[in-house]
Amino acid sequence: MTSTAAATGPTADPGTDSTASAPAAAGLGTLPPPETAAAPVTARRHQLDDWRPEDPEFWRTTGAPIARRNLIVSIASEHIGFSVWSLWSVLVLFLGPEYGIDPAGKFLLTAVPAALGATLRLPYTLAVARFGGRNWTIVSALLLLVPAVPMTILIEPGVSYGTLMLLACLAGVGGGNFASSMANINLFYPQRLKGWALGLNAGGGNIGVAAVQLVGLAVLATAGAAYPRLVPAVYLPLIVLAALASARYMDNITGVRNERGAIREAARDPHAWVMSVLYIGTFGSFIGFGFAFGQVLLVQFGDRFGTPLDAAYLTFLGPLVGSLIRPVGGHLADRYGGARVTLATFAAMAGGAGLVYHASRERSLTLYLIGFIGLFVLSGVGNGSTYKMIPAIFRAKAARAVAAGELDPDAAQRRAWRLSGALIGIAGAVGAFGGVLVNIAFRQSFLAYQSADAAYLAFIAWYALCLVVTWAVYLRPSPGRLAGV
């Protein structure tokens, strides 16, 4: 979800913009300070050779309009990418008895795009520095045609399950767009505005999960369940328009490079894997439930819904509120501390999963919806609070190194910035695999017990584990406790 990309010059402090709206994108890289900036802007089109967002006069007269233009197009392109990534959360509702696929098979169809999307996050992040933000946005938008075109042609009764699995896997390319988009937009904004800009970018992307479900709802309401191919067909012109808009309105920034060895060094830090586990519980829950919610609802309460259309009226609610609530987690973490908010979030998520389990056993649709939508809300809050913890961890370690005389303050700060950005990238990629685990848990539960109850118990256990890990590593009173996390 983030980048280790940086421009020549000091990297940005992720701690200052890991709030609220877009914690995931903190510390993605910055540009040279005004005193080392390049000379005047050249005439090369779509190439910014002189980019100084931290210079107030440059920002006011030149930078802000350019950054705003790039942000608007980035939001649109990333939103479509998220929608394509989430297509199978809708398409499984169309796969009736004539397709011959049981619930376990459908959960596998929603798991594979989550897996590929998670895998692509790190390479997509690095691609921004390698190819240029504008160039890669064009390419990543056009890559969305790879799953969308064959889905529009091939999905109909009689298609083999192997073909559907391949199409579902290809949809994972949309999962990488978020990472490259955040890495790119981070470079355009001054430190004081990164949280706001990256928040808009992140929120616009996440809402794509709810948007594709609304598209599916519209197709079901107008054409019926016999035409699943119409859902990806809706996105074909939108994908082309996103690529054209990126070519016309976006820019590359000269001098951006990937930090050598940052990811490798961050991966050797135990906190990288602790935070990755926590992010599996937050973002992994959000994207996993977003993919699975409609199918679970239809299977668990199939007798309450005469058609997939009846269930589709409810499926978009969770992803929508989960996307809109993301800024709250960062704001709460700013006020009360990231670890405290994360601890409370996991406690509440365990309670929410317990409510869903109880509702499933009691066959209460109302309680079931309250519990599941609560899980979406809490996972959104947890996205903000967990990412707020990452820069705080490295700031605390830097302070220790300075106090022990191991590093001078400037070197310690630079190292903290560098490793924070790399760890955010690692946690974002690993956390997205939580979406795979959620869908696999549902699949195995239905295979073994013909219900999702075992999956709900597994979620309760995972959230309890995350709660204990958060307390033991970051909140338990001890000499080794990191201050301010």
CSV table of C-alpha atoms in Angstrom, one decimal:
chain,number,residue,atom,x,y,z
A,1,MET,CA,0.0,0.0,0.0
A,2,THR,CA,2.9,2.2,0.2
A,3,SER,CA,6.2,2.9,-1.4
A,4,THR,CA,9.8,2.9,-0.6
A,5,ALA,CA,10.1,5.4,-3.4
A,6,ALA,CA,11.9,8.6,-2.6
A,7,ALA,CA,13.3,11.5,-4.5
A,8,THR,CA,16.8,12.8,-4.1
A,9,GLY,CA,17.0,14.5,-0.8
A,10,PRO,CA,15.5,13.6,2.7
A,11,THR,CA,12.5,11.4,2.9
A,12,ALA,CA,9.3,12.4,4.5
A,13,ASP,CA,8.3,11.7,8.1
A,14,PRO,CA,5.5,9.2,8.0
A,15,GLY,CA,4.5,10.1,11.5
A,16,THR,CA,3.0,13.4,10.4
A,17,ASP,CA,0.6,12.1,7.9
A,18,SER,CA,-0.4,8.7,9.0
A,19,THR,CA,-3.6,9.9,10.5
A,20,ALA,CA,-6.9,9.8,9.6
A,21,SER,CA,-7.7,9.6,6.2
A,22,ALA,CA,-4.7,7.8,4.7
A,23,PRO,CA,-2.4,6.3,7.2
A,24,ALA,CA,-1.4,3.7,4.7
A,25,ALA,CA,0.5,6.1,2.6
A,26,ALA,CA,2.7,7.8,5.0
A,27,GLY,CA,6.4,8.1,4.2
A,28,LEU,CA,6.2,7.2,0.6
A,29,GLY,CA,8.9,9.5,-0.5
A,30,THR,CA,9.4,13.2,-1.1
A,31,LEU,CA,11.3,15.7,-3.2
A,32,PRO,CA,14.4,17.8,-2.6
A,33,PRO,CA,14.0,20.8,-0.3
A,34,PRO,CA,13.8,24.2,-2.0
A,35,GLU,CA,17.4,24.9,-1.5
A,36,THR,CA,18.5,21.9,-3.4
A,37,ALA,CA,15.7,21.9,-6.0
A,38,ALA,CA,16.4,21.9,-9.7
A,39,ALA,CA,16.4,25.0,-11.8
A,40,PRO,CA,13.3,26.4,-13.5
A,41,VAL,CA,10.6,24.2,-14.9
A,42,THR,CA,11.4,22.9,-18.4
A,43,ALA,CA,9.0,22.7,-21.3
A,44,ARG,CA,8.8,19.0,-21.4
A,45,ARG,CA,5.2,18.0,-21.4
A,46,HIS,CA,3.9,15.8,-18.5
A,47,GLN,CA,7.4,15.8,-16.9
A,48,LEU,CA,8.0,17.9,-13.8
A,49,ASP,CA,11.8,18.6,-13.5
A,50,ASP,CA,11.4,21.2,-10.8
A,51,TRP,CA,9.0,20.1,-8.1
A,52,ARG,CA,9.1,21.8,-4.7
A,53,PRO,CA,5.9,21.2,-2.8
A,54,GLU,CA,7.4,22.3,0.5
A,55,ASP,CA,8.3,25.8,-0.9
A,56,PRO,CA,5.2,27.9,0.1
A,57,GLU,CA,5.5,30.3,-2.8
A,58,PHE,CA,6.0,27.5,-5.4
A,59,TRP,CA,3.1,25.6,-4.0
A,60,ARG,CA,0.8,28.6,-4.0
A,61,THR,CA,1.6,29.7,-7.6
A,62,THR,CA,2.4,26.5,-9.4
A,63,GLY,CA,2.3,23.3,-7.3
A,64,ALA,CA,-1.2,23.2,-5.9
A,65,PRO,CA,-3.1,23.2,-9.2
A,66,ILE,CA,-0.8,20.5,-10.7
A,67,ALA,CA,-1.1,18.3,-7.6
A,68,ARG,CA,-4.9,18.7,-7.5
A,69,ARG,CA,-5.2,17.7,-11.2
A,70,ASN,CA,-3.1,14.6,-10.6
A,71,LEU,CA,-5.0,13.7,-7.5
A,72,ILE,CA,-8.4,13.9,-9.2
A,73,VAL,CA,-7.4,11.6,-12.0
A,74,SER,CA,-5.6,9.2,-9.6
A,75,ILE,CA,-8.8,8.9,-7.4
A,76,ALA,CA,-10.8,8.0,-10.5
A,77,SER,CA,-8.3,5.5,-11.8
A,78,GLU,CA,-7.8,3.9,-8.4
A,79,HIS,CA,-11.5,3.7,-7.7
A,80,ILE,CA,-12.0,1.7,-11.0
A,81,GLY,CA,-9.1,-0.6,-10.0
A,82,PHE,CA,-10.7,-1.4,-6.7
A,83,SER,CA,-14.0,-2.0,-8.4
A,84,VAL,CA,-12.4,-4.5,-10.8
A,85,TRP,CA,-10.6,-6.2,-7.9
A,86,SER,CA,-14.0,-6.6,-6.2
A,87,LEU,CA,-16.0,-7.8,-9.2
A,88,TRP,CA,-16.3,-11.3,-8.0
A,89,SER,CA,-17.9,-10.2,-4.8
A,90,VAL,CA,-20.8,-9.4,-7.1
A,91,LEU,CA,-20.5,-12.0,-9.8
A,92,VAL,CA,-20.9,-14.9,-7.5
A,93,LEU,CA,-24.4,-13.7,-6.8
A,94,PHE,CA,-25.2,-14.4,-10.5
A,95,LEU,CA,-23.9,-17.9,-10.5
A,96,GLY,CA,-27.1,-19.9,-10.0
A,97,PRO,CA,-27.7,-23.6,-10.1
A,98,GLU,CA,-27.1,-23.7,-13.9
A,99,TYR,CA,-23.4,-23.1,-13.2
A,100,GLY,CA,-23.1,-26.1,-10.9
A,101,ILE,CA,-20.9,-24.4,-8.3
A,102,ASP,CA,-21.4,-25.0,-4.6
A,103,PRO,CA,-20.8,-22.3,-1.8
A,104,ALA,CA,-17.3,-23.6,-1.2
A,105,GLY,CA,-16.4,-23.2,-4.9
A,106,LYS,CA,-17.8,-19.7,-4.9
A,107,PHE,CA,-15.7,-18.7,-1.9
A,108,LEU,CA,-12.6,-19.9,-3.7
A,109,LEU,CA,-13.6,-17.6,-6.6
A,110,THR,CA,-13.6,-14.6,-4.2
A,111,ALA,CA,-10.3,-15.7,-2.6
A,112,VAL,CA,-8.0,-15.8,-5.7
A,113,PRO,CA,-8.4,-12.2,-6.7
A,114,ALA,CA,-7.5,-11.2,-3.2
A,115,ALA,CA,-4.4,-13.3,-3.3
A,116,LEU,CA,-3.1,-11.8,-6.6
A,117,GLY,CA,-4.0,-8.3,-5.5
A,118,ALA,CA,-2.0,-8.7,-2.3
A,119,THR,CA,1.0,-10.2,-4.2
A,120,LEU,CA,1.1,-7.2,-6.7
A,121,ARG,CA,1.2,-4.5,-4.1
A,122,LEU,CA,4.9,-4.3,-3.6
A,123,PRO,CA,5.9,-4.5,-7.3
A,124,TYR,CA,3.2,-1.9,-8.2
A,125,THR,CA,4.6,0.4,-5.5
A,126,LEU,CA,8.1,0.1,-6.9
A,127,ALA,CA,6.9,0.7,-10.4
A,128,VAL,CA,6.1,4.3,-9.7
A,129,ALA,CA,9.8,5.2,-9.3
A,130,ARG,CA,10.9,2.9,-12.1
A,131,PHE,CA,8.5,4.0,-14.8
A,132,GLY,CA,7.0,7.3,-13.6
A,133,GLY,CA,3.7,7.9,-11.9
A,134,ARG,CA,1.8,9.1,-14.9
A,135,ASN,CA,3.2,6.3,-17.1
A,136,TRP,CA,2.4,3.6,-14.6
A,137,THR,CA,-1.1,4.9,-14.0
A,138,ILE,CA,-1.8,4.6,-17.7
A,139,VAL,CA,-0.4,1.0,-17.8
A,140,SER,CA,-2.1,-0.1,-14.6
A,141,ALA,CA,-5.4,1.3,-15.9
A,142,LEU,CA,-5.1,-0.5,-19.2
A,143,LEU,CA,-4.2,-3.8,-17.4
A,144,LEU,CA,-7.7,-3.8,-16.0
A,145,LEU,CA,-8.9,-4.7,-19.4
A,146,VAL,CA,-7.1,-8.1,-19.0
A,147,PRO,CA,-9.7,-9.4,-16.7
A,148,ALA,CA,-12.7,-7.2,-17.7
A,149,VAL,CA,-12.7,-8.1,-21.5
A,150,PRO,CA,-12.7,-11.9,-21.1
A,151,MET,CA,-15.2,-11.8,-18.3
A,152,THR,CA,-17.6,-9.8,-20.5
A,153,ILE,CA,-17.3,-12.5,-23.2
A,154,LEU,CA,-17.0,-15.8,-21.3
A,155,ILE,CA,-19.2,-15.7,-18.3
A,156,GLU,CA,-22.4,-17.7,-19.1
A,157,PRO,CA,-23.9,-21.1,-18.2
A,158,GLY,CA,-21.7,-23.9,-19.4
A,159,VAL,CA,-18.4,-22.1,-18.8
A,160,SER,CA,-16.0,-24.4,-17.0
A,161,TYR,CA,-15.0,-23.8,-13.3
A,162,GLY,CA,-11.3,-23.7,-14.3
A,163,THR,CA,-12.1,-20.8,-16.7
A,164,LEU,CA,-13.9,-18.9,-13.9
A,165,MET,CA,-11.0,-19.5,-11.6
A,166,LEU,CA,-8.6,-18.0,-14.2
A,167,LEU,CA,-10.9,-15.0,-14.7
A,168,ALA,CA,-11.2,-14.5,-11.0
A,169,CYS,CA,-7.4,-14.6,-10.6
A,170,LEU,CA,-6.9,-12.0,-13.3
A,171,ALA,CA,-9.2,-9.6,-11.5
A,172,GLY,CA,-6.5,-9.4,-8.9
A,173,VAL,CA,-4.6,-6.9,-11.0
A,174,GLY,CA,-7.0,-4.3,-9.7
A,175,GLY,CA,-5.6,-4.8,-6.2
A,176,GLY,CA,-2.2,-3.4,-7.1
A,177,ASN,CA,-3.5,-0.1,-8.3
A,178,PHE,CA,-4.1,1.2,-4.8
A,179,ALA,CA,-0.4,0.8,-3.9
A,180,SER,CA,1.0,2.6,-6.9
A,181,SER,CA,-1.6,5.3,-6.7
A,182,MET,CA,-0.8,6.1,-3.1
A,183,ALA,CA,2.9,6.0,-3.8
A,184,ASN,CA,2.5,8.5,-6.6
A,185,ILE,CA,0.2,11.0,-5.0
A,186,ASN,CA,2.4,11.1,-1.9
A,187,LEU,CA,5.1,12.7,-4.0
A,188,PHE,CA,2.9,15.6,-5.1
A,189,TYR,CA,1.8,17.1,-1.8
A,190,PRO,CA,3.7,19.0,1.0
A,191,GLN,CA,4.0,17.3,4.3
A,192,ARG,CA,1.2,19.3,5.9
A,193,LEU,CA,-1.3,18.2,3.3
A,194,LYS,CA,-0.3,14.6,2.7
A,195,GLY,CA,-2.9,13.2,5.2
A,196,TRP,CA,-5.7,15.1,3.5
A,197,ALA,CA,-4.7,14.2,-0.1
A,198,LEU,CA,-3.8,10.6,0.6
A,199,GLY,CA,-7.1,10.3,2.6
A,200,LEU,CA,-9.1,11.4,-0.4
A,201,ASN,CA,-7.1,9.0,-2.6
A,202,ALA,CA,-7.5,6.0,-0.3
A,203,GLY,CA,-11.2,6.7,0.4
A,204,GLY,CA,-12.0,7.0,-3.3
A,205,GLY,CA,-10.4,3.7,-3.9
A,206,ASN,CA,-12.0,1.8,-1.1
A,207,ILE,CA,-15.5,3.0,-2.1
A,208,GLY,CA,-14.9,1.1,-5.3
A,209,VAL,CA,-15.9,-2.1,-3.4
A,210,ALA,CA,-19.3,-0.6,-2.6
A,211,ALA,CA,-19.6,0.9,-6.1
A,212,VAL,CA,-19.2,-2.3,-8.0
A,213,GLN,CA,-21.8,-3.9,-5.7
A,214,LEU,CA,-24.2,-1.1,-6.6
A,215,VAL,CA,-23.5,-1.7,-10.3
A,216,GLY,CA,-24.3,-5.4,-9.7
A,217,LEU,CA,-27.5,-4.4,-8.0
A,218,ALA,CA,-28.5,-2.2,-10.9
A,219,VAL,CA,-27.8,-5.0,-13.4
A,220,LEU,CA,-29.8,-7.5,-11.3
A,221,ALA,CA,-32.7,-5.1,-11.0
A,222,THR,CA,-32.8,-4.3,-14.7
A,223,ALA,CA,-31.5,-7.2,-16.7
A,224,GLY,CA,-31.8,-10.0,-14.1
A,225,ALA,CA,-29.4,-12.7,-12.9
A,226,ALA,CA,-29.0,-14.2,-16.4
A,227,TYR,CA,-26.6,-11.5,-17.5
A,228,PRO,CA,-23.5,-11.4,-15.2
A,229,ARG,CA,-21.3,-10.3,-18.1
A,230,LEU,CA,-23.0,-6.9,-18.0
A,231,VAL,CA,-21.3,-6.0,-14.8
A,232,PRO,CA,-17.7,-6.1,-16.1
A,233,ALA,CA,-19.0,-4.7,-19.4
A,234,VAL,CA,-20.0,-1.5,-17.5
A,235,TYR,CA,-16.4,-1.0,-16.6
A,236,LEU,CA,-14.9,-1.4,-20.1
A,237,PRO,CA,-15.5,2.3,-21.2
A,238,LEU,CA,-14.6,3.5,-17.7
A,239,ILE,CA,-11.2,1.7,-17.8
A,240,VAL,CA,-10.4,3.3,-21.2
A,241,LEU,CA,-11.5,6.7,-20.0
A,242,ALA,CA,-9.3,6.4,-16.9
A,243,ALA,CA,-6.3,5.5,-19.1
A,244,LEU,CA,-7.0,8.4,-21.5
A,245,ALA,CA,-7.5,10.9,-18.6
A,246,SER,CA,-4.2,9.7,-17.0
A,247,ALA,CA,-2.4,10.3,-20.3
A,248,ARG,CA,-3.9,13.7,-20.7
A,249,TYR,CA,-3.9,15.2,-17.2
A,250,MET,CA,-1.2,13.4,-15.1
A,251,ASP,CA,2.5,14.1,-14.8
A,252,ASN,CA,5.8,12.3,-14.0
A,253,ILE,CA,8.2,13.8,-11.4
A,254,THR,CA,11.9,13.7,-12.3
A,255,GLY,CA,14.4,12.3,-9.8
A,256,VAL,CA,12.2,9.8,-8.0
A,257,ARG,CA,14.0,6.6,-7.0
A,258,ASN,CA,13.4,3.5,-4.9
A,259,GLU,CA,15.3,3.3,-1.6
A,260,ARG,CA,17.8,0.4,-1.9
A,261,GLY,CA,17.6,-2.2,0.7
A,262,ALA,CA,14.9,-0.5,2.7
A,263,ILE,CA,12.4,-3.3,2.4
A,264,ARG,CA,15.0,-5.9,3.2
A,265,GLU,CA,16.2,-4.1,6.3
A,266,ALA,CA,12.6,-3.4,7.5
A,267,ALA,CA,11.7,-7.1,7.0
A,268,ARG,CA,14.5,-8.1,9.5
A,269,ASP,CA,12.8,-6.0,12.2
A,270,PRO,CA,10.4,-8.1,14.4
A,271,HIS,CA,7.9,-5.2,14.4
A,272,ALA,CA,7.4,-5.7,10.7
A,273,TRP,CA,5.8,-9.0,11.3
A,274,VAL,CA,3.9,-8.0,14.4
A,275,MET,CA,2.3,-5.1,12.5
A,276,SER,CA,1.6,-7.3,9.5
A,277,VAL,CA,-0.3,-9.7,11.7
A,278,LEU,CA,-2.3,-6.8,13.1
A,279,TYR,CA,-3.0,-5.4,9.6
A,280,ILE,CA,-4.3,-8.8,8.5
A,281,GLY,CA,-6.9,-8.4,11.3
A,282,THR,CA,-8.0,-4.9,10.1
A,283,PHE,CA,-7.6,-4.4,6.4
A,284,GLY,CA,-7.7,-8.1,5.7
A,285,SER,CA,-11.0,-8.3,7.4
A,286,PHE,CA,-12.3,-5.3,5.4
A,287,ILE,CA,-11.4,-6.6,2.0
A,288,GLY,CA,-12.2,-10.2,2.9
A,289,PHE,CA,-15.6,-9.4,4.2
A,290,GLY,CA,-16.2,-7.1,1.3
A,291,PHE,CA,-15.6,-10.0,-1.1
A,292,ALA,CA,-17.6,-12.5,0.9
A,293,PHE,CA,-20.5,-10.7,2.5
A,294,GLY,CA,-23.0,-11.1,-0.3
A,295,GLN,CA,-22.3,-14.7,-0.8
A,296,VAL,CA,-22.4,-15.5,3.0
A,297,LEU,CA,-25.7,-13.6,3.3
A,298,LEU,CA,-27.2,-15.5,0.5
A,299,VAL,CA,-26.1,-18.9,1.9
A,300,GLN,CA,-26.8,-18.2,5.5
A,301,PHE,CA,-30.2,-16.6,5.0
A,302,GLY,CA,-31.2,-17.9,1.6
A,303,ASP,CA,-34.8,-18.5,2.7
A,304,ARG,CA,-35.2,-14.8,3.4
A,305,PHE,CA,-34.2,-13.8,-0.1
A,306,GLY,CA,-36.3,-14.9,-3.0
A,307,THR,CA,-33.7,-13.8,-5.6
A,308,PRO,CA,-30.0,-12.6,-5.5
A,309,LEU,CA,-31.4,-9.1,-6.1
A,310,ASP,CA,-33.0,-9.1,-2.6
A,311,ALA,CA,-29.6,-9.9,-1.0
A,312,ALA,CA,-27.7,-7.4,-3.3
A,313,TYR,CA,-29.7,-4.5,-1.7
A,314,LEU,CA,-27.8,-5.1,1.5
A,315,THR,CA,-24.3,-6.2,0.4
A,316,PHE,CA,-22.9,-2.7,-0.4
A,317,LEU,CA,-23.7,-1.2,3.0
A,318,GLY,CA,-20.8,-2.8,4.9
A,319,PRO,CA,-18.1,-1.8,2.4
A,320,LEU,CA,-19.5,1.7,2.1
A,321,VAL,CA,-19.6,2.5,5.8
A,322,GLY,CA,-16.2,0.8,6.3
A,323,SER,CA,-14.7,3.0,3.6
A,324,LEU,CA,-16.2,6.2,4.9
A,325,ILE,CA,-15.2,5.5,8.5
A,326,ARG,CA,-11.4,5.1,7.8
A,327,PRO,CA,-10.5,8.7,8.9
A,328,VAL,CA,-11.9,8.1,12.3
A,329,GLY,CA,-9.2,5.5,13.3
A,330,GLY,CA,-6.4,7.9,12.5
A,331,HIS,CA,-8.0,10.8,14.4
A,332,LEU,CA,-8.6,8.6,17.4
A,333,ALA,CA,-5.0,7.3,17.3
A,334,ASP,CA,-3.8,10.9,17.2
A,335,ARG,CA,-5.6,11.6,20.3
A,336,TYR,CA,-5.3,8.5,22.4
A,337,GLY,CA,-2.4,6.6,20.8
A,338,GLY,CA,-2.4,4.0,18.0
A,339,ALA,CA,-1.9,1.0,20.2
A,340,ARG,CA,-4.7,1.9,22.6
A,341,VAL,CA,-7.1,2.4,19.8
A,342,THR,CA,-6.0,-0.8,18.0
A,343,LEU,CA,-6.4,-2.7,21.2
A,344,ALA,CA,-10.0,-1.4,21.7
A,345,THR,CA,-10.8,-2.1,18.1
A,346,PHE,CA,-9.8,-5.7,18.3
A,347,ALA,CA,-11.8,-6.2,21.5
A,348,ALA,CA,-14.8,-4.7,19.7
A,349,MET,CA,-14.2,-6.8,16.6
A,350,ALA,CA,-14.2,-10.0,18.7
A,351,GLY,CA,-17.5,-8.9,20.2
A,352,GLY,CA,-18.8,-8.1,16.7
A,353,ALA,CA,-17.8,-11.5,15.4
A,354,GLY,CA,-19.4,-13.1,18.5
A,355,LEU,CA,-22.7,-11.2,17.7
A,356,VAL,CA,-22.6,-12.5,14.1
A,357,TYR,CA,-22.0,-16.1,15.4
A,358,HIS,CA,-25.0,-15.7,17.8
A,359,ALA,CA,-27.2,-14.3,15.1
A,360,SER,CA,-26.3,-17.1,12.7
A,361,ARG,CA,-27.2,-19.7,15.4
A,362,GLU,CA,-30.4,-17.9,16.2
A,363,ARG,CA,-31.3,-17.2,12.6
A,364,SER,CA,-31.7,-13.5,13.3
A,365,LEU,CA,-31.1,-11.5,10.1
A,366,THR,CA,-31.3,-8.2,12.0
A,367,LEU,CA,-28.6,-9.0,14.5
A,368,TYR,CA,-26.6,-10.6,11.8
A,369,LEU,CA,-26.6,-7.4,9.7
A,370,ILE,CA,-25.8,-5.3,12.8
A,371,GLY,CA,-22.9,-7.5,13.7
A,372,PHE,CA,-21.4,-7.7,10.2
A,373,ILE,CA,-21.8,-4.0,9.4
A,374,GLY,CA,-20.2,-3.3,12.8
A,375,LEU,CA,-17.2,-5.5,11.7
A,376,PHE,CA,-16.9,-3.3,8.5
A,377,VAL,CA,-16.9,-0.1,10.6
A,378,LEU,CA,-14.4,-1.4,13.1
A,379,SER,CA,-12.0,-2.8,10.4
A,380,GLY,CA,-12.1,0.7,8.9
A,381,VAL,CA,-11.2,2.3,12.2
A,382,GLY,CA,-8.4,-0.3,12.7
A,383,ASN,CA,-6.9,0.5,9.3
A,384,GLY,CA,-6.1,4.0,10.6
A,385,SER,CA,-4.9,3.1,14.1
A,386,THR,CA,-2.6,0.3,13.0
A,387,TYR,CA,-0.8,2.4,10.4
A,388,LYS,CA,-0.5,5.2,12.9
A,389,MET,CA,1.5,2.9,15.1
A,390,ILE,CA,4.2,2.2,12.4
A,391,PRO,CA,6.0,5.6,12.3
A,392,ALA,CA,5.6,5.8,16.1
A,393,ILE,CA,7.5,2.6,16.5
A,394,PHE,CA,10.5,3.8,14.6
A,395,ARG,CA,10.4,7.2,16.2
A,396,ALA,CA,10.7,5.5,19.6
A,397,LYS,CA,13.5,3.3,18.4
A,398,ALA,CA,15.3,6.3,17.0
A,399,ALA,CA,15.0,8.1,20.3
A,400,ARG,CA,16.5,5.1,22.1
A,401,ALA,CA,19.4,4.9,19.6
A,402,VAL,CA,20.2,8.6,20.1
A,403,ALA,CA,20.0,8.3,23.9
A,404,ALA,CA,22.3,5.3,23.8
A,405,GLY,CA,24.8,7.3,21.7
A,406,GLU,CA,24.5,4.8,18.8
A,407,LEU,CA,23.3,7.3,16.2
A,408,ASP,CA,23.3,11.1,15.9
A,409,PRO,CA,19.8,12.7,15.8
A,410,ASP,CA,19.8,13.4,12.1
A,411,ALA,CA,20.9,9.8,11.2
A,412,ALA,CA,18.4,8.3,13.6
A,413,GLN,CA,15.6,10.4,12.1
A,414,ARG,CA,16.5,9.5,8.5
A,415,ARG,CA,16.6,5.8,9.4
A,416,ALA,CA,13.2,6.0,11.1
A,417,TRP,CA,11.7,7.7,8.0
A,418,ARG,CA,13.2,5.1,5.7
A,419,LEU,CA,12.2,2.1,7.6
A,420,SER,CA,8.7,3.4,8.4
A,421,GLY,CA,7.9,3.8,4.7
A,422,ALA,CA,9.3,0.3,3.9
A,423,LEU,CA,7.3,-1.3,6.8
A,424,ILE,CA,4.1,0.3,5.7
A,425,GLY,CA,4.6,-1.3,2.3
A,426,ILE,CA,5.3,-4.7,3.8
A,427,ALA,CA,2.3,-4.6,6.1
A,428,GLY,CA,0.0,-3.4,3.3
A,429,ALA,CA,1.0,-6.3,1.1
A,430,VAL,CA,0.8,-8.9,3.9
A,431,GLY,CA,-2.3,-7.5,5.4
A,432,ALA,CA,-4.2,-7.8,2.1
A,433,PHE,CA,-3.7,-11.6,2.3
A,434,GLY,CA,-6.1,-11.5,5.1
A,435,GLY,CA,-8.8,-11.2,2.4
A,436,VAL,CA,-7.7,-14.6,1.2
A,437,LEU,CA,-7.8,-16.1,4.7
A,438,VAL,CA,-11.3,-14.8,5.3
A,439,ASN,CA,-12.7,-16.4,2.2
A,440,ILE,CA,-10.8,-19.6,2.8
A,441,ALA,CA,-12.2,-19.7,6.3
A,442,PHE,CA,-15.7,-19.5,5.0
A,443,ARG,CA,-15.0,-22.1,2.3
A,444,GLN,CA,-13.6,-24.6,4.8
A,445,SER,CA,-16.4,-24.0,7.2
A,446,PHE,CA,-19.1,-24.7,4.6
A,447,LEU,CA,-17.2,-27.8,3.4
A,448,ALA,CA,-16.8,-29.3,6.9
A,449,TYR,CA,-20.0,-28.1,8.7
A,450,GLN,CA,-22.4,-26.8,6.0
A,451,SER,CA,-22.5,-23.5,7.8
A,452,ALA,CA,-20.2,-20.5,8.5
A,453,ASP,CA,-20.2,-20.9,12.2
A,454,ALA,CA,-16.7,-22.3,12.4
A,455,ALA,CA,-15.4,-19.3,10.4
A,456,TYR,CA,-16.9,-16.9,12.9
A,457,LEU,CA,-15.2,-18.7,15.7
A,458,ALA,CA,-11.9,-18.5,13.9
A,459,PHE,CA,-12.4,-14.8,13.4
A,460,ILE,CA,-13.1,-14.4,17.2
A,461,ALA,CA,-9.9,-16.3,17.9
A,462,TRP,CA,-7.8,-14.2,15.5
A,463,TYR,CA,-9.1,-10.9,16.9
A,464,ALA,CA,-8.4,-12.1,20.4
A,465,LEU,CA,-4.8,-13.1,19.3
A,466,CYS,CA,-4.3,-9.6,17.8
A,467,LEU,CA,-5.6,-8.0,21.0
A,468,VAL,CA,-3.1,-10.0,23.1
A,469,VAL,CA,-0.2,-9.3,20.7
A,470,THR,CA,-1.0,-5.5,20.8
A,471,TRP,CA,-1.1,-5.4,24.6
A,472,ALA,CA,2.0,-7.7,25.1
A,473,VAL,CA,4.2,-5.9,22.6
A,474,TYR,CA,3.1,-2.2,22.8
A,475,LEU,CA,1.1,-1.6,26.0
A,476,ARG,CA,2.3,-4.0,28.6
A,477,PRO,CA,4.4,-2.2,31.3
A,478,SER,CA,8.0,-3.3,30.8
A,479,PRO,CA,11.5,-1.8,30.5
A,480,GLY,CA,11.5,-2.6,26.8
A,481,ARG,CA,8.2,-0.9,26.0
A,482,LEU,CA,8.4,1.6,23.2
A,483,ALA,CA,7.1,5.0,24.3
A,484,GLY,CA,4.4,6.8,22.3
A,485,VAL,CA,3.2,3.9,20.1
